[in-house]
Amino acid sequence: MTDLELDEILTLHWPRVMRRAMRDGDEWAQGFAKSIARHGKRPSWRPSPKQARIMRRMINDLATAPDDELELIER
């Protein structure tokens, strides 16, 4: 994972991953999301290849899942 990709994931995508994990995830997903958020604050931290795969998968799951955060209001 490049520095640019990691920065993009942690800045743009990880907050949504965290909200989803806290709302819908099992204990493991919640712990993993929190751990990545915590480690991501350290400038020298880089995810292992396995962590990077899981991070990408969690982001892809966001893209394919229905977005419950939007509510349609009819007139």
XYZ file of N, CA, C and O in Angstrom:
300
model
N 0.849 -1.173 0.000
C 0.000 0.000 0.000
C 0.893 1.233 0.000
O 1.791 1.346 0.829
N 0.635 2.130 -0.915
C 1.451 3.340 -1.002
C 1.035 4.330 0.094
O -0.057 4.224 0.669
N 1.912 5.296 0.357
C 1.601 6.332 1.343
C 0.355 7.109 0.926
O -0.494 7.431 1.760
N 0.238 7.383 -0.359
C -0.912 8.134 -0.866
C -2.209 7.346 -0.677
O -3.223 7.892 -0.228
N -2.177 6.057 -0.991
C -3.368 5.227 -0.823
C -3.763 5.137 0.651
O -4.939 5.249 1.001
N -2.776 4.952 1.524
C -3.054 4.871 2.954
C -3.670 6.174 3.459
O -4.658 6.161 4.197
N -3.104 7.302 3.038
C -3.633 8.596 3.448
C -5.069 8.771 2.965
O -5.944 9.233 3.713
N -5.334 8.384 1.736
C -6.689 8.492 1.183
C -7.663 7.612 1.953
O -8.776 8.041 2.300
N -7.259 6.396 2.246
C -8.137 5.474 2.975
C -8.453 6.020 4.357
O -9.615 6.073 4.765
N -7.418 6.428 5.082
C -7.629 6.878 6.461
C -8.393 8.195 6.529
O -9.157 8.425 7.465
N -8.205 9.054 5.540
C -8.848 10.362 5.565
C -10.262 10.325 5.001
O -11.188 10.869 5.600
N -10.427 9.690 3.856
C -11.715 9.743 3.159
C -12.656 8.588 3.479
O -13.873 8.780 3.535
N -12.113 7.393 3.643
C -12.969 6.219 3.741
C -13.102 5.659 5.154
O -14.160 5.126 5.493
N -12.046 5.729 5.933
C -12.075 5.030 7.222
C -13.128 5.558 8.187
O -13.721 4.760 8.937
N -13.424 6.863 8.212
C -14.512 7.302 9.106
C -15.843 6.598 8.803
O -16.563 6.207 9.723
N -16.155 6.393 7.520
C -17.383 5.662 7.164
C -17.289 4.192 7.555
O -18.274 3.598 8.002
N -16.107 3.613 7.373
C -15.906 2.213 7.773
C -16.132 2.084 9.279
O -16.795 1.153 9.739
N -15.602 3.035 10.038
C -15.769 3.006 11.498
C -17.245 3.089 11.882
O -17.712 2.302 12.710
N -17.972 4.037 11.293
C -19.398 4.175 11.626
C -20.166 2.902 11.302
O -20.993 2.442 12.089
N -19.873 2.331 10.150
C -20.572 1.102 9.749
C -20.220 -0.061 10.656
O -21.095 -0.835 11.059
N -18.942 -0.189 10.995
C -18.512 -1.284 11.870
C -19.149 -1.153 13.251
O -19.581 -2.145 13.834
N -19.214 0.060 13.769
C -19.803 0.263 15.089
C -21.305 0.000 15.073
O -21.872 -0.478 16.043
N -21.945 0.277 13.942
C -23.390 0.088 13.834
C -23.763 -1.354 13.512
O -24.639 -1.931 14.140
N -23.085 -1.932 12.513
C -23.517 -3.224 11.984
C -22.528 -4.362 12.184
O -22.876 -5.512 11.958
N -21.295 -4.045 12.520
C -20.246 -5.059 12.529
C -20.261 -5.952 13.756
O -20.855 -5.635 14.784
N -19.601 -7.081 13.605
C -19.418 -7.954 14.745
C -18.269 -7.418 15.599
O -17.675 -6.394 15.276
N -18.000 -8.076 16.689
C -16.962 -7.618 17.611
C -15.600 -7.523 16.941
O -14.840 -6.590 17.174
N -15.293 -8.500 16.086
C -13.986 -8.494 15.423
C -13.852 -7.289 14.497
O -12.836 -6.607 14.491
N -14.872 -7.016 13.684
C -14.827 -5.886 12.751
C -14.712 -4.565 13.501
O -13.973 -3.667 13.077
N -15.420 -4.441 14.604
C -15.327 -3.232 15.414
C -13.922 -3.042 15.962
O -13.350 -1.957 15.884
N -13.350 -4.115 16.493
C -11.994 -4.043 17.043
C -10.962 -3.730 15.967
O -10.037 -2.933 16.192
N -11.115 -4.343 14.799
C -10.175 -4.100 13.707
C -10.255 -2.649 13.245
O -9.236 -1.982 13.071
N -11.463 -2.143 13.046
C -11.632 -0.757 12.591
C -11.038 0.222 13.596
O -10.347 1.178 13.212
N -11.289 -0.006 14.881
C -10.729 0.874 15.918
C -9.210 0.788 15.947
O -8.524 1.800 16.090
N -8.683 -0.417 15.796
C -7.231 -0.614 15.827
C -6.550 0.123 14.672
O -5.532 0.792 14.863
N -7.117 0.023 13.479
C -6.546 0.710 12.317
C -6.603 2.220 12.526
O -5.644 2.938 12.236
N -7.721 2.718 13.039
C -7.850 4.158 13.287
C -6.797 4.621 14.300
O -6.184 5.679 14.132
N -6.584 3.826 15.326
C -5.601 4.178 16.356
C -4.179 4.141 15.793
O -3.409 5.085 15.964
N -3.832 3.073 15.089
C -2.485 2.954 14.521
C -2.252 3.974 13.413
O -1.129 4.444 13.220
N -3.309 4.313 12.684
C -3.179 5.261 11.579
C -2.748 6.647 12.012
O -2.291 7.441 11.193
N -2.870 6.955 13.280
C -2.449 8.262 13.787
C -0.933 8.362 13.912
O -0.395 9.462 13.991
N -0.272 7.214 13.941
C 1.194 7.226 14.045
C 1.792 7.444 12.662
O 1.516 6.677 11.737
N 2.629 8.461 12.495
C 3.174 8.777 11.168
C 3.987 7.646 10.532
O 3.988 7.498 9.314
N 4.646 6.836 11.330
C 5.518 5.796 10.772
C 4.794 4.471 10.541
O 5.376 3.528 10.002
N 3.515 4.370 10.920
C 2.796 3.102 10.805
C 2.391 2.812 9.364
O 1.971 3.685 8.618
N 2.548 1.570 8.978
C 2.074 1.070 7.689
C 1.367 -0.258 7.947
O 1.838 -1.074 8.734
N 0.248 -0.510 7.281
C -0.453 -1.778 7.500
C 0.326 -2.944 6.898
O 1.024 -2.788 5.893
N 0.170 -4.092 7.536
C 0.757 -5.304 6.970
C -0.018 -5.639 5.697
O -1.127 -5.122 5.478
N 0.518 -6.509 4.855
C -0.238 -6.896 3.650
C -1.626 -7.470 3.976
O -2.602 -7.169 3.289
N -1.723 -8.247 5.047
C -3.021 -8.814 5.430
C -3.971 -7.710 5.898
O -5.152 -7.704 5.525
N -3.476 -6.775 6.701
C -4.314 -5.656 7.141
C -4.782 -4.828 5.944
O -5.942 -4.427 5.887
N -3.878 -4.586 4.997
C -4.223 -3.795 3.815
C -5.337 -4.478 3.017
O -6.270 -3.811 2.548
N -5.260 -5.803 2.861
C -6.308 -6.541 2.140
C -7.651 -6.395 2.840
O -8.683 -6.165 2.202
N -7.645 -6.529 4.163
C -8.895 -6.430 4.922
C -9.449 -5.011 4.852
O -10.659 -4.814 4.686
N -8.571 -4.015 4.927
C -9.010 -2.625 4.823
C -9.685 -2.373 3.476
O -10.765 -1.784 3.413
N -9.054 -2.834 2.403
C -9.633 -2.659 1.066
C -10.977 -3.365 0.945
O -11.919 -2.861 0.343
N -11.060 -4.569 1.524
C -12.316 -5.327 1.466
C -13.429 -4.590 2.221
O -14.569 -4.505 1.741
N -13.101 -4.024 3.381
C -14.112 -3.297 4.154
C -14.586 -2.059 3.387
O -15.769 -1.720 3.426
N -13.685 -1.398 2.682
C -14.063 -0.233 1.877
C -14.922 -0.670 0.696
O -15.925 -0.032 0.372
N -14.560 -1.768 0.051
C -15.372 -2.284 -1.060
C -16.767 -2.679 -0.587
O -17.746 -2.493 -1.310
N -16.851 -3.222 0.617
C -18.157 -3.585 1.172
C -19.035 -2.353 1.347
O -20.250 -2.426 1.173
N -18.431 -1.230 1.679
C -19.198 0.014 1.794
C -19.804 0.410 0.461
O -20.934 0.879 0.396
N -19.030 0.235 -0.599
C -19.479 0.646 -1.928
C -20.608 -0.233 -2.446
O -21.458 0.236 -3.199
N -20.639 -1.483 -2.041
C -21.653 -2.400 -2.559
C -22.870 -2.508 -1.660
O -23.894 -3.031 -2.090
N -22.768 -2.023 -0.440
C -23.889 -2.122 0.501
C -24.843 -0.947 0.303
O -24.428 0.139 -0.072
N -26.103 -1.164 0.576
C -27.044 -0.036 0.492
C -26.698 0.998 1.558
O -26.269 0.657 2.645
N -26.877 2.249 1.221
C -26.533 3.335 2.131
C -27.752 3.673 2.983
O -28.711 4.264 2.517
N -27.689 3.295 4.246
C -28.813 3.535 5.159
C -28.802 4.951 5.721
O -29.730 5.337 6.417
N -27.757 5.703 5.465
C -27.642 7.024 6.059
C -28.526 8.054 5.356
O -28.825 9.089 5.928
N -28.926 7.784 4.124
C -29.760 8.723 3.384
C -31.232 8.372 3.581
O -31.618 7.224 3.525
N -32.024 9.411 3.772
C -33.452 9.184 3.940
C -34.196 10.001 2.895
O -33.980 11.211 2.758
N -35.043 9.349 2.137
C -35.807 10.012 1.096
C -37.032 10.665 1.718
O -37.787 10.042 2.454
N -37.191 11.938 1.424
C -38.336 12.671 1.942
C -39.220 13.036 0.751
O -38.789 13.734 -0.164
N -40.454 12.558 0.768
C -41.380 12.827 -0.323
C -42.245 14.021 0.023
O -42.561 14.245 1.186
N -42.645 14.748 -1.002
C -43.534 15.905 -0.783
C -44.963 15.535 -1.007
O -45.377 14.793 -1.740
